[in-house]
Coordinates of C-alpha atoms and ligand atoms in Angstrom, one line a residue:
M1 CA -7.2 27.9 4.5
N2 CA -10.8 27.3 3.9
L3 CA -12.1 24.5 6.1
S4 CA -15.4 24.1 4.3
C5 CA -13.8 21.4 2.1
F6 CA -14.5 19.0 5.0
S7 CA -17.9 17.2 5.2
Q8 CA -19.9 15.6 7.9
S9 CA -21.2 12.6 5.9
Y10 CA -20.2 10.5 2.9
A11 CA -23.2 12.0 0.9
Q12 CA -22.0 15.5 1.7
A13 CA -18.4 14.7 0.9
R14 CA -19.4 13.2 -2.5
Q15 CA -21.5 16.2 -3.4
A16 CA -18.6 18.5 -2.5
F17 CA -16.2 16.5 -4.6
L18 CA -18.6 16.5 -7.6
A19 CA -19.3 20.2 -7.2
S20 CA -15.5 21.0 -7.2
C21 CA -14.9 18.9 -10.3
A22 CA -17.9 20.6 -12.1
Q23 CA -16.5 24.0 -11.1
R24 CA -13.2 23.1 -12.8
G25 CA -14.9 21.6 -15.8
L26 CA -13.6 18.1 -15.0
A27 CA -15.7 15.1 -16.1
V28 CA -16.3 12.5 -13.4
E29 CA -16.5 8.8 -14.0
S30 CA -18.6 7.1 -11.3
H31 CA -18.3 3.4 -10.4
I32 CA -21.6 2.7 -8.7
H33 CA -21.4 0.4 -5.7
P34 CA -24.0 -2.4 -5.5
L35 CA -25.2 -1.4 -2.1
T36 CA -26.6 1.9 -0.7
G37 CA -25.3 4.2 2.0
R38 CA -26.3 4.8 5.6
D39 CA -29.0 7.3 4.6
G40 CA -30.0 5.4 1.5
E41 CA -27.8 7.4 -0.8
Q42 CA -26.0 6.1 -3.8
L43 CA -22.4 4.9 -3.2
A44 CA -19.6 5.2 -5.8
I45 CA -15.9 5.5 -6.4
D46 CA -15.8 8.8 -8.3
V47 CA -12.8 9.5 -10.6
A48 CA -11.8 12.8 -12.2
L49 CA -8.8 13.2 -14.5
H50 CA -7.3 16.7 -14.9
G51 CA -5.0 16.7 -17.9
N52 CA -4.1 14.4 -20.8
A53 CA -4.9 10.7 -20.5
D54 CA -1.7 9.9 -22.4
A55 CA 0.6 12.2 -20.5
P56 CA 4.0 10.7 -19.4
N57 CA 3.5 12.0 -15.8
L58 CA 0.6 10.9 -13.7
L59 CA 0.0 12.2 -10.1
V60 CA -2.7 10.3 -8.2
L61 CA -4.5 11.6 -5.0
S62 CA -6.8 9.0 -3.5
S63 CA -9.1 9.0 -0.5
G64 CA -11.3 6.6 1.5
C65 CA -9.3 3.4 1.1
H66 CA -10.3 2.8 4.7
G67 CA -13.8 4.0 4.4
V68 CA -14.3 6.2 7.5
E69 CA -10.8 7.7 7.0
G70 CA -12.3 9.3 3.8
F71 CA -13.6 12.4 5.8
C72 CA -10.0 13.5 5.9
G73 CA -8.9 12.5 2.4
S74 CA -12.0 13.8 0.7
G75 CA -11.4 17.2 2.4
V76 CA -7.9 17.2 1.0
Q77 CA -9.1 16.4 -2.5
V78 CA -11.7 19.1 -2.5
D79 CA -9.2 21.6 -1.1
R80 CA -6.7 20.8 -3.8
L81 CA -9.4 21.1 -6.5
N82 CA -10.5 24.4 -5.2
D83 CA -7.0 25.9 -5.0
D84 CA -6.4 28.1 -8.1
A85 CA -2.6 28.1 -7.7
W86 CA -2.6 24.3 -7.5
F87 CA -4.9 23.9 -10.4
A88 CA -2.8 26.3 -12.6
A89 CA 0.5 24.5 -11.5
T90 CA -0.9 21.1 -12.6
Q91 CA -2.3 22.4 -15.9
R92 CA 0.4 21.1 -18.2
D93 CA 0.4 19.1 -21.5
D94 CA 2.8 16.4 -20.1
L95 CA 0.9 15.8 -16.8
A96 CA -2.3 14.2 -15.7
V97 CA -3.7 14.4 -12.1
L98 CA -6.1 11.7 -11.2
Y99 CA -8.4 12.3 -8.2
I100 CA -9.9 9.0 -6.9
H101 CA -12.7 9.8 -4.4
A102 CA -13.8 7.2 -1.8
L103 CA -12.0 4.0 -2.8
N104 CA -14.2 2.3 -0.2
P105 CA -17.5 4.3 -0.4
Y106 CA -19.4 1.7 1.7
G107 CA -17.1 2.0 4.7
F108 CA -17.0 5.8 4.3
S109 CA -20.8 6.1 4.5
H110 CA -21.4 3.4 7.1
L111 CA -18.5 4.5 9.3
R112 CA -16.5 1.4 8.9
R113 CA -12.8 1.1 8.1
V114 CA -13.4 -2.0 6.0
T115 CA -15.5 -2.7 2.9
H116 CA -19.0 -4.3 2.7
E117 CA -17.2 -7.6 2.6
N118 CA -15.6 -6.8 6.0
V119 CA -12.3 -6.7 4.2
D120 CA -9.4 -4.3 4.8
L121 CA -8.9 -3.0 1.3
N122 CA -5.3 -2.1 2.1
R123 CA -4.5 -5.7 2.9
N124 CA -6.5 -7.2 0.0
F125 CA -3.9 -6.9 -2.8
V126 CA -2.4 -10.3 -2.3
D127 CA -2.0 -13.0 -5.0
F128 CA -5.0 -15.2 -4.3
S129 CA -3.7 -17.8 -6.7
Q130 CA -1.0 -18.6 -4.1
P131 CA -1.3 -20.0 -0.6
L132 CA -2.3 -17.1 1.6
P133 CA 0.0 -16.0 4.4
D134 CA -0.8 -17.2 7.9
N135 CA -0.9 -14.8 10.8
A136 CA -0.4 -17.1 13.9
E137 CA -0.2 -14.1 16.3
Y138 CA -3.6 -12.8 15.1
R139 CA -5.2 -16.3 15.7
A140 CA -3.7 -16.3 19.3
I141 CA -4.9 -12.7 20.0
A142 CA -8.3 -12.9 18.4
P143 CA -10.3 -14.4 21.4
V144 CA -9.2 -11.4 23.5
L145 CA -9.5 -8.9 20.7
L146 CA -13.1 -9.9 19.8
P147 CA -14.9 -10.3 23.1
K148 CA -18.5 -11.7 23.4
K149 CA -19.6 -8.6 25.4
W150 CA -19.1 -4.9 24.7
P151 CA -18.0 -2.8 26.4
V152 CA -15.4 -5.1 27.9
G153 CA -14.8 -5.5 31.6
S154 CA -11.5 -5.3 33.5
G155 CA -10.8 -9.0 32.9
N156 CA -10.5 -8.4 29.2
L157 CA -8.3 -5.3 29.6
L158 CA -6.0 -7.4 31.8
Q159 CA -5.8 -10.1 29.2
L160 CA -4.9 -7.5 26.5
L161 CA -2.3 -6.1 28.8
G162 CA -0.9 -9.6 29.2
L163 CA -0.7 -10.0 25.4
T164 CA 1.1 -6.6 25.2
L165 CA 3.7 -7.9 27.6
R166 CA 4.0 -11.2 25.8
Y167 CA 4.4 -9.8 22.2
G168 CA 5.6 -6.3 23.0
R169 CA 3.6 -3.2 21.9
K170 CA 5.0 -3.3 18.3
G171 CA 4.6 -7.1 18.1
L172 CA 1.0 -6.9 19.2
Q173 CA 0.3 -4.1 16.7
A174 CA 1.9 -6.2 13.9
G175 CA -0.1 -9.3 14.8
I176 CA -3.4 -7.4 14.9
S177 CA -2.9 -5.1 11.9
R178 CA -0.7 -6.7 9.3
G179 CA -3.7 -8.6 7.9
Q180 CA -5.2 -12.0 8.4
H181 CA -7.1 -14.5 6.2
S182 CA -8.4 -16.8 8.9
D183 CA -11.4 -15.0 10.3
P184 CA -13.9 -13.3 7.9
K185 CA -15.7 -11.8 10.9
G186 CA -12.5 -10.5 12.5
L187 CA -10.4 -7.3 12.4
F188 CA -8.0 -6.5 9.6
F189 CA -9.5 -9.4 7.5
A190 CA -7.6 -9.4 4.2
G191 CA -10.2 -11.3 2.3
S192 CA -10.5 -14.6 0.4
E193 CA -10.7 -12.9 -3.1
P194 CA -10.3 -9.4 -4.5
T195 CA -13.0 -7.1 -3.2
W196 CA -15.3 -4.9 -5.3
S197 CA -13.1 -1.9 -4.6
N198 CA -9.9 -3.8 -5.5
L199 CA -11.5 -4.8 -8.9
R200 CA -12.7 -1.3 -9.6
L201 CA -9.4 0.3 -8.8
R202 CA -7.7 -2.1 -11.2
E203 CA -10.3 -1.1 -13.9
I204 CA -9.5 2.6 -13.2
L205 CA -5.8 1.9 -13.6
R206 CA -6.3 0.0 -16.8
K207 CA -8.0 3.0 -18.2
Y208 CA -5.9 5.9 -16.8
G209 CA -2.6 4.3 -15.8
Q210 CA -1.2 2.7 -19.0
S211 CA 0.5 5.6 -20.7
C212 CA 2.5 7.2 -17.9
Q213 CA 6.2 6.7 -17.6
R214 CA 6.3 8.2 -14.1
L215 CA 3.6 7.6 -11.6
A216 CA 3.4 9.4 -8.2
W217 CA 0.7 8.4 -5.7
V218 CA -0.5 10.0 -2.4
D219 CA -3.0 7.9 -0.6
V220 CA -4.5 9.7 2.4
H221 CA -5.2 7.8 5.6
T222 CA -5.9 8.5 9.3
G223 CA -5.7 6.9 12.7
L224 CA -2.0 6.3 13.4
G225 CA 0.6 8.6 15.0
P226 CA 0.5 11.9 16.8
R227 CA -2.6 14.1 16.5
G228 CA -2.4 16.2 13.4
Y229 CA 0.9 15.0 12.2
G230 CA 0.9 13.7 8.6
E231 CA 3.4 10.8 8.5
R232 CA 4.7 10.1 5.0
I233 CA 5.0 6.3 4.8
Y234 CA 7.0 4.8 2.0
K235 CA 5.0 2.6 -0.3
G236 CA 6.6 0.5 -3.0
K237 CA 9.2 -2.2 -3.5
Q238 CA 11.9 -2.7 -0.8
N239 CA 14.5 -1.6 -3.2
A240 CA 17.2 1.0 -2.2
D241 CA 16.9 3.1 -5.4
D242 CA 13.1 3.4 -5.0
I243 CA 13.3 4.2 -1.3
A244 CA 16.0 6.8 -2.0
R245 CA 14.0 8.5 -4.7
C246 CA 10.9 8.6 -2.4
R247 CA 13.0 10.4 0.2
R248 CA 14.5 12.8 -2.4
W249 CA 10.9 13.8 -3.3
W250 CA 9.3 13.9 0.1
G251 CA 12.2 14.4 2.5
N252 CA 14.1 12.3 4.9
A253 CA 11.1 12.2 7.3
V254 CA 9.7 9.5 5.0
T255 CA 9.3 6.4 7.1
N256 CA 9.4 2.8 5.9
A257 CA 7.5 0.2 8.0
A258 CA 10.0 -2.5 6.8
E259 CA 12.8 -0.5 8.5
G260 CA 10.7 -0.3 11.7
N261 CA 10.6 3.5 11.9
S262 CA 7.0 4.0 11.1
A263 CA 3.9 4.3 13.3
S264 CA 2.5 1.5 11.0
A265 CA 3.5 -2.1 11.1
D266 CA 4.9 -3.8 8.0
L267 CA 1.7 -4.9 6.2
N268 CA 0.6 -7.5 3.7
G269 CA -1.4 -6.9 0.5
T270 CA -1.3 -3.0 0.4
I271 CA -2.7 -1.2 -2.6
D272 CA 0.6 -0.1 -4.0
L273 CA 1.2 -3.8 -5.0
G274 CA -1.9 -3.6 -7.2
V275 CA -0.9 -0.3 -8.6
M276 CA 2.6 -1.5 -9.5
A277 CA 1.1 -4.7 -11.1
E278 CA -1.4 -2.8 -13.2
C279 CA 1.0 0.0 -14.2
A280 CA 4.1 -2.1 -14.6
Q281 CA 5.5 0.2 -17.4
A282 CA 5.7 3.1 -15.1
Q283 CA 8.3 4.2 -12.5
Y284 CA 6.2 4.2 -9.3
T285 CA 6.8 6.6 -6.4
G286 CA 4.3 6.7 -3.6
V287 CA 3.5 7.5 0.0
T288 CA 0.7 6.8 2.4
L289 CA 0.0 10.2 4.0
E290 CA -1.1 9.0 7.5
Y291 CA -2.6 11.6 9.9
G292 CA -2.7 11.0 13.6
T293 CA -6.0 11.4 15.4
L294 CA -6.5 10.0 18.9
P295 CA -4.1 7.9 21.0
G296 CA -3.6 4.4 19.7
K297 CA -5.4 2.8 22.6
Q298 CA -8.6 4.7 21.8
V299 CA -8.3 4.0 18.1
L300 CA -8.0 0.3 18.8
S301 CA -10.9 0.4 21.2
A302 CA -13.1 2.1 18.6
L303 CA -12.1 -0.6 16.0
R304 CA -12.9 -3.4 18.5
G305 CA -16.2 -1.9 19.4
E306 CA -17.2 -1.4 15.8
Q307 CA -16.2 -5.0 14.9
W308 CA -18.3 -6.2 17.9
L309 CA -21.2 -4.2 16.6
Y310 CA -20.8 -5.8 13.1
N311 CA -21.0 -9.2 14.7
H312 CA -23.9 -8.2 17.0
P313 CA -26.4 -6.3 14.8
E314 CA -29.0 -6.8 17.5
A315 CA -27.3 -4.2 19.7
P316 CA -29.6 -1.5 21.0
A317 CA -29.9 1.7 18.9
A318 CA -28.3 3.9 21.5
Q319 CA -25.2 1.6 21.7
H320 CA -25.1 1.4 17.9
Q321 CA -25.0 5.2 17.7
L322 CA -22.3 5.5 20.4
I323 CA -20.0 3.0 18.8
K324 CA -20.4 4.6 15.4
Q325 CA -19.7 8.1 16.9
Q326 CA -16.5 6.7 18.6
M327 CA -15.5 5.2 15.3
R328 CA -15.8 8.5 13.4
D329 CA -14.0 10.4 16.2
A330 CA -11.1 7.9 16.0
F331 CA -10.5 8.5 12.3
Y332 CA -11.7 12.1 11.8
V333 CA -10.9 14.9 14.3
D334 CA -13.7 17.4 13.8
A335 CA -11.7 20.4 15.0
D336 CA -10.4 23.4 13.1
D337 CA -6.7 23.2 14.3
W338 CA -6.5 19.5 13.1
K339 CA -8.1 20.3 9.7
Q340 CA -5.8 23.2 9.2
Q341 CA -2.7 21.0 9.9
V342 CA -4.1 18.3 7.5
L343 CA -4.5 20.7 4.6
E344 CA -1.2 22.5 5.1
Q345 CA 0.7 19.2 5.1
A346 CA -1.3 17.8 2.2
K347 CA -0.6 20.9 0.1
E348 CA 3.2 20.5 0.7
V349 CA 3.1 16.7 0.0
M350 CA 1.2 17.2 -3.3
E351 CA 3.6 20.0 -4.3
Q352 CA 6.6 17.8 -3.5
G353 CA 5.0 15.0 -5.5
L354 CA 4.6 17.3 -8.5
A355 CA 8.1 18.6 -8.2
G356 CA 9.4 15.0 -7.9
L357 CA 7.8 14.0 -11.2
Y358 CA 9.9 16.7 -12.9
S359 CA 13.1 16.2 -11.0
Ligands
ZN401 ZN1 -5.9 3.7 6.7

């Protein structure tokens, strides 16, 4: 497999995606972000449709929901676009394949997991007209999680260990990561209104997602689970028929956070909720394709450090650079064996999604 589909910056990744689309003669619709990137570059969600807009089958491949995780997902998209066999297999009158590049372009460029609003886009699809869910565990954990000083000393690490004993490893992970609405400067903040990316995704779906009868979605993420393993995490309603169909398509290895067998906790406000709401006419079948990178402790430490940096912009340049490097390393393994594993599994998952649509 050709590993040149992976990039070293958002700007490079965007150029690679646009070039691959141009090579295939696909028009790209760009939703320009109001802010600029790390190197002053333009930021955008770029969307390319291969096929008929009114086809009954729609297969979506999306990247960069969690900003910095886009290094992986963008590489996967470019690899699929460049693959002649894949392109030929998806060239059908009754099919459209939608490539959504960099759902959260700001986070991708600035090496953040969250959006420019400090919001976790994959927790932001809640009904803001209703009372927002409370996360009492998060509020209890936050003072330890978000220390005044970085790096932390041994006292903070002991406190974190104490919290792990109190809540259990899974319980602590759920409290930290399932989403919280109480602290706009905290981790896994789910927002107080729909973010820019949330609104743009809904626009995209109102344009491309209204004719399909069957909708398959693969959303690429990183940062959880064993290094290089692509966990297929069920996304959709907790309904036995939908879960069974997802496992027929993608195999019994499909996990479901609600069943407690996933590396991920059960989350609030994930994007599939927005997709199902906007494309209510379609039968939705989707997975998060979640690739492991570094051990969980290191990933959490990278997230905590980066959140500290966000709240302490006065940090010295050298520390800023170190924290951002650790952040990138936590969500993108810049090694050939990892990239190879990523592409092989993504190829299989996309082929299974395609076959599933016609099963
Ligand atoms: Zn993610």
